[in-house]
Coordinates of C-alpha atoms in Angstrom, one line a residue:
M1081 CA -49.5 37.5 -30.7
I1082 CA -50.0 33.8 -30.6
T1083 CA -53.5 32.6 -31.6
N1084 CA -55.0 29.2 -31.7
T1085 CA -54.0 28.4 -35.3
G1086 CA -52.5 25.1 -34.6
N1087 CA -49.5 26.5 -32.7
Y1088 CA -50.9 25.0 -29.5
P1089 CA -54.0 23.1 -30.3
N1090 CA -56.4 22.4 -27.4
S1091 CA -54.1 24.3 -25.0
L1092 CA -55.2 23.6 -21.5
E1093 CA -52.8 25.7 -19.5
H1094 CA -50.7 28.6 -20.5
G1095 CA -49.2 31.8 -19.0
F1096 CA -46.3 34.2 -19.0
V1097 CA -43.2 32.8 -17.3
Q1098 CA -40.8 35.7 -17.5
D1099 CA -39.8 38.5 -19.8
D1100 CA -41.1 37.6 -23.2
I1101 CA -41.7 33.8 -22.6
I1102 CA -45.0 31.9 -22.6
V1103 CA -45.4 28.2 -21.8
S1104 CA -48.4 26.1 -22.8
G1105 CA -49.5 22.5 -21.9
S1106 CA -51.8 20.7 -24.2
N1107 CA -53.8 17.6 -25.1
D1108 CA -50.9 16.4 -27.3
Q1109 CA -48.9 15.6 -24.1
K1110 CA -46.3 18.3 -24.8
I1111 CA -45.2 21.5 -23.2
K1112 CA -44.3 24.3 -25.6
V1113 CA -42.1 27.3 -24.7
W1114 CA -42.9 30.3 -26.9
N1115 CA -41.4 33.7 -27.7
A1116 CA -44.4 36.0 -26.9
S1117 CA -43.2 38.7 -29.4
T1118 CA -42.6 36.5 -32.4
G1119 CA -44.9 33.6 -31.8
E1120 CA -41.9 31.3 -32.4
C1121 CA -41.8 27.9 -30.5
I1122 CA -38.5 28.0 -28.8
R1123 CA -38.6 24.6 -27.2
T1124 CA -40.9 21.5 -26.9
L1125 CA -40.8 19.5 -23.6
T1126 CA -41.9 15.9 -24.0
G1127 CA -42.3 13.1 -21.4
H1128 CA -45.9 13.1 -20.3
K1129 CA -48.0 10.2 -21.5
D1130 CA -51.4 12.1 -21.3
L1131 CA -52.6 15.6 -21.6
V1132 CA -50.7 18.3 -19.6
R1133 CA -53.2 20.1 -17.4
A1134 CA -51.2 22.2 -14.9
L1135 CA -48.0 24.4 -15.0
A1136 CA -46.2 26.5 -12.5
F1137 CA -42.9 28.4 -12.8
D1138 CA -40.3 29.5 -10.3
P1139 CA -38.3 32.4 -11.7
L1140 CA -35.6 32.1 -9.1
S1141 CA -34.6 28.6 -10.0
G1142 CA -35.7 28.7 -13.7
R1143 CA -37.7 25.5 -13.1
L1144 CA -41.1 24.6 -14.4
V1145 CA -43.5 22.1 -12.7
S1146 CA -46.0 20.3 -14.8
G1147 CA -48.9 18.1 -13.9
S1148 CA -50.7 15.7 -16.2
Y1149 CA -53.6 13.3 -16.5
D1150 CA -50.9 10.6 -16.6
R1151 CA -50.8 11.1 -12.8
T1152 CA -47.3 12.4 -12.8
V1153 CA -45.7 15.6 -11.8
K1154 CA -42.5 16.6 -13.5
V1155 CA -39.9 19.3 -12.8
W1156 CA -38.1 20.8 -15.8
D1157 CA -35.2 23.1 -16.1
L1158 CA -36.5 25.7 -18.6
R1159 CA -33.0 26.9 -19.5
T1160 CA -32.0 23.5 -20.8
G1161 CA -35.3 21.8 -21.5
K1162 CA -34.3 18.8 -19.5
M1163 CA -36.6 17.0 -17.0
G1164 CA -34.9 17.0 -13.6
R1165 CA -37.3 15.1 -11.5
E1166 CA -40.5 13.0 -11.8
F1167 CA -43.1 12.1 -9.2
Q1168 CA -45.1 9.1 -10.2
G1169 CA -47.1 6.3 -8.5
Q1170 CA -48.2 8.7 -5.7
Y1171 CA -51.5 9.9 -7.1
A1172 CA -54.8 8.0 -7.6
S1173 CA -56.3 10.6 -9.9
H1174 CA -55.4 13.0 -12.6
I1175 CA -53.3 16.1 -11.7
F1176 CA -55.4 19.3 -12.1
D1177 CA -53.1 21.9 -10.5
V1178 CA -49.6 22.4 -9.3
K1179 CA -48.0 25.2 -7.3
F1180 CA -44.3 25.7 -7.1
D1181 CA -42.4 25.7 -3.8
C1182 CA -38.7 25.3 -4.4
S1183 CA -37.9 24.5 -0.8
R1184 CA -40.3 21.4 -0.8
I1185 CA -39.9 20.0 -4.3
V1186 CA -36.3 20.5 -5.5
R1187 CA -33.2 21.7 -3.7

C-alpha cells in the first residue's frame, strides 16, 4: 500500500489505471506512475509548470490525459512515458478536470 510518506506529497489526483498501476498528480508539477503492490515509482512524467490537478486514462490506447493549473492539457503515452500532445493557450483559467475521449483528442 502506498501512503502519504513523501512518495507523493500533496497528491491532488490519483487512481487506478489498469491492473496493478496507480497514477498520481501533485503540487510538485509531476505525474508519478506507481506499482500498487510494491509502492515502487515506475515512472515520473514531467512537463507541467504548475500543479497537476486532473488525470484521465484510456485503457484502449494506453494514453493518459493530464490537466494543470498551468492552463495546459497534455496527452501522454503511459507505455513510453512520452508526451504526445499539448493543448495550451486555449484556457483562461486553471484546469480542474479532464475526461478522455480518444475520438476527439488523439487519433
